[in-house]
C-alpha positions as MATLAB code, in Angstrom:
seq = 'MKKKKKEEFYYKNLNTCVELSCQAAEFLKEIVSSYQKESLKEKVDAMHELEQKADSKKHKMTEALSSAFITPIEREDLIALSSYIDDITDAVEEVLLQIYMCRIDTIRKDVIPTLNLLTECLQALKEVIAQLKDFKHSKKITASIIKVNDLEEQADKMYMENMYALHKEQDLRTIMMWRTIYEYLENCFDTCEHAADIVETVMMKNS';
ca = [
      -0.168   87.476   91.114;
       1.480   87.396   94.531;
       0.134   83.888   95.140;
       1.448   82.717   91.770;
       4.888   84.164   92.558;
       4.956   82.320   95.899;
       4.004   79.041   94.243;
       6.712   79.561   91.631;
       9.288   79.925   94.425;
       8.756   76.352   95.662;
       9.257   74.767   92.258;
      12.193   76.995   91.392;
      13.861   76.187   94.713;
      13.489   72.426   94.165;
      14.847   72.691   90.619;
      17.867   74.652   91.854;
      18.522   72.113   94.606;
      18.456   69.113   92.283;
      20.725   71.001   89.864;
      23.221   71.420   92.713;
      23.012   67.671   93.381;
      23.757   67.038   89.704;
      26.727   69.408   89.839;
      28.065   67.667   92.951;
      27.849   64.227   91.313;
      29.501   65.477   88.115;
      32.256   67.099   90.169;
      32.838   63.879   92.113;
      33.074   61.945   88.847;
      35.555   64.487   87.509;
      37.695   64.192   90.656;
      37.926   60.403   90.643;
      38.354   60.194   86.853;
      41.596   62.172   87.045;
      42.413   61.334   90.647;
      45.219   63.255   92.309;
      45.577   62.600   95.997;
      47.846   65.632   96.471;
      45.174   68.161   95.429;
      42.243   66.415   97.082;
      41.885   68.887   99.972;
      41.126   71.704   97.504;
      38.451   69.532   95.878;
      36.957   68.722   99.284;
      36.676   72.455  100.016;
      35.094   73.137   96.618;
      32.594   70.302   97.127;
      31.712   71.726  100.535;
      30.856   75.046   98.911;
      28.331   73.249   96.700;
      26.896   71.492   99.740;
      26.576   74.833  101.552;
      24.683   76.327   98.601;
      22.307   73.375   98.721;
      21.846   73.813  102.480;
      21.055   77.487  101.967;
      18.338   76.642   99.429;
      16.849   74.079  101.800;
      16.750   76.653  104.627;
      14.975   79.135  102.351;
      12.383   76.491  101.558;
      11.877   75.779  105.263;
      11.527   79.486  106.060;
       8.994   79.982  103.278;
       6.948   76.977  104.385;
       6.954   78.046  108.051;
       5.104   81.247  107.199;
       2.982   80.006  104.272;
      -0.771   79.711  104.706;
      -1.416   77.860  101.441;
       1.091   75.778   99.468;
       0.721   74.333   95.940;
       1.160   70.787   97.274;
       1.044   69.555  100.866;
       3.584   71.212  103.149;
       4.845   67.846  104.433;
       5.562   66.656  100.900;
       7.492   69.818  100.054;
       9.534   69.457  103.244;
      10.268   65.771  102.557;
      11.192   66.425   98.926;
      13.445   69.344   99.827;
      15.132   67.270  102.547;
      15.754   64.250  100.325;
      17.256   66.358   97.538;
      19.530   68.067  100.074;
      20.454   64.638  101.452;
      21.626   63.587   97.976;
      24.149   66.428   97.867;
      25.223   65.570  101.420;
      25.694   61.916  100.440;
      27.788   62.824   97.387;
      29.986   65.043   99.545;
      30.321   62.232  102.075;
      31.726   59.911   99.394;
      34.489   62.421   98.690;
      35.118   62.982  102.395;
      35.544   59.248  102.924;
      38.039   59.077  100.041;
      39.933   61.990  101.576;
      39.832   60.837  105.211;
      40.830   57.278  104.316;
      43.802   58.648  102.355;
      42.885   56.580   99.320;
      45.876   56.179   96.982;
      44.156   54.661   93.971;
      40.526   54.683   92.864;
      39.083   51.237   92.212;
      38.066   50.711   88.591;
      34.413   49.964   89.404;
      33.827   53.432   90.928;
      33.618   55.249   87.573;
      30.777   53.060   86.196;
      28.922   53.600   89.475;
      29.307   57.369   89.178;
      28.225   57.271   85.534;
      25.067   55.550   86.721;
      24.611   58.095   89.516;
      24.825   61.079   87.170;
      22.281   59.381   84.908;
      19.995   58.745   87.880;
      20.241   62.373   88.966;
      19.476   63.606   85.456;
      16.327   61.474   85.541;
      15.404   62.928   88.936;
      16.055   66.408   87.563;
      13.510   65.667   84.818;
      11.013   64.512   87.460;
      11.380   67.731   89.463;
      11.220   69.885   86.320;
       7.815   68.364   85.507;
       6.409   68.519   89.027;
       4.729   71.905   88.584;
       2.553   70.695   85.701;
       2.495   66.986   86.540;
      -1.209   66.669   85.706;
      -0.467   67.580   82.091;
       2.963   65.957   81.794;
       3.280   62.931   79.547;
       6.830   62.195   80.698;
       6.895   62.469   84.494;
       5.813   58.874   85.169;
       8.445   57.561   82.751;
      11.071   59.713   84.491;
      10.075   58.331   87.908;
      10.283   54.771   86.570;
      13.718   55.552   85.133;
      14.964   56.705   88.556;
      13.664   53.469   90.099;
      15.205   51.330   87.349;
      18.590   53.017   87.720;
      18.448   52.522   91.485;
      17.857   48.801   90.890;
      20.847   48.708   88.535;
      22.875   50.432   91.258;
      21.823   47.744   93.757;
      23.201   45.058   91.462;
      26.376   47.043   90.849;
      26.829   47.535   94.600;
      26.516   43.786   95.193;
      29.044   43.007   92.444;
      31.467   45.658   93.714;
      31.251   44.346   97.272;
      31.734   40.777   96.043;
      34.890   41.805   94.170;
      36.118   43.842   97.133;
      35.968   40.898   99.507;
      38.436   38.999   97.347;
      41.052   41.414   98.690;
      43.384   40.120  101.392;
      44.084   43.451  103.066;
      41.511   44.112  105.804;
      42.123   47.877  105.785;
      41.350   48.064  102.074;
      38.128   46.133  102.577;
      37.000   48.356  105.459;
      37.759   51.624  103.661;
      36.118   50.731  100.378;
      33.124   49.041  101.975;
      32.280   52.369  103.621;
      32.747   54.278  100.343;
      30.513   51.841   98.444;
      27.858   52.147  101.145;
      27.827   55.939  100.821;
      27.575   55.626   97.039;
      24.641   53.274   97.462;
      23.017   55.808   99.770;
      23.099   58.394   96.946;
      20.931   56.150   94.777;
      18.560   55.230   97.601;
      17.957   58.903   98.346;
      17.266   59.670   94.666;
      14.630   56.951   94.737;
      13.092   58.341   97.942;
      12.768   61.781   96.304;
      11.113   60.271   93.218;
       8.751   58.297   95.471;
       7.623   61.528   97.147;
       6.713   62.982   93.743;
       4.768   59.812   92.918;
       2.902   60.168   96.225;
       2.067   63.807   95.398;
       0.670   62.686   92.034;
      -1.521   60.039   93.663;
      -2.856   62.480   96.265;
      -3.736   65.056   93.619;
      -4.988   62.823   90.816;
];
């Protein structure tokens, strides 16, 4: 029973972490959808609290793995998966920090569609992680992994289109600020894909 409880901890921790990533992305979308520069510092602080919760969960995973003799899947895969999911929350926070530090006055219209895609991508990743425990019997996990990859590809195309539109601007400062923000947004999708790839690797190793 003790062994089963320990195994349950790993899966529960990962599910909680990806839920925090989802919350961070939804919060970012909410902020930019009704953007108010004047109250942005409060939102930055609130986002940081979410990021700190995610960090705490990652540290608990690391502590548990450092003393574990047997783990339900390979220790290295659990560490990589935990790290990538934490990196997603970090990347989402970084988008907001860039908006704040660059003193952005107005949100560009193509940011909302990108964030809609990101929340969809994270929901797909959440489904992947939810099915990880019983992946051998899951009929949906492969489809969920493919969905994450497909959404990341859509994000690549959106990133290219957004950058193309951005470089029509004449103001160099605007280009520099938004190029950085778009790059951090792109990083969110890349990290989602990395996390899904780890799960796919786990499935191959244990098939």
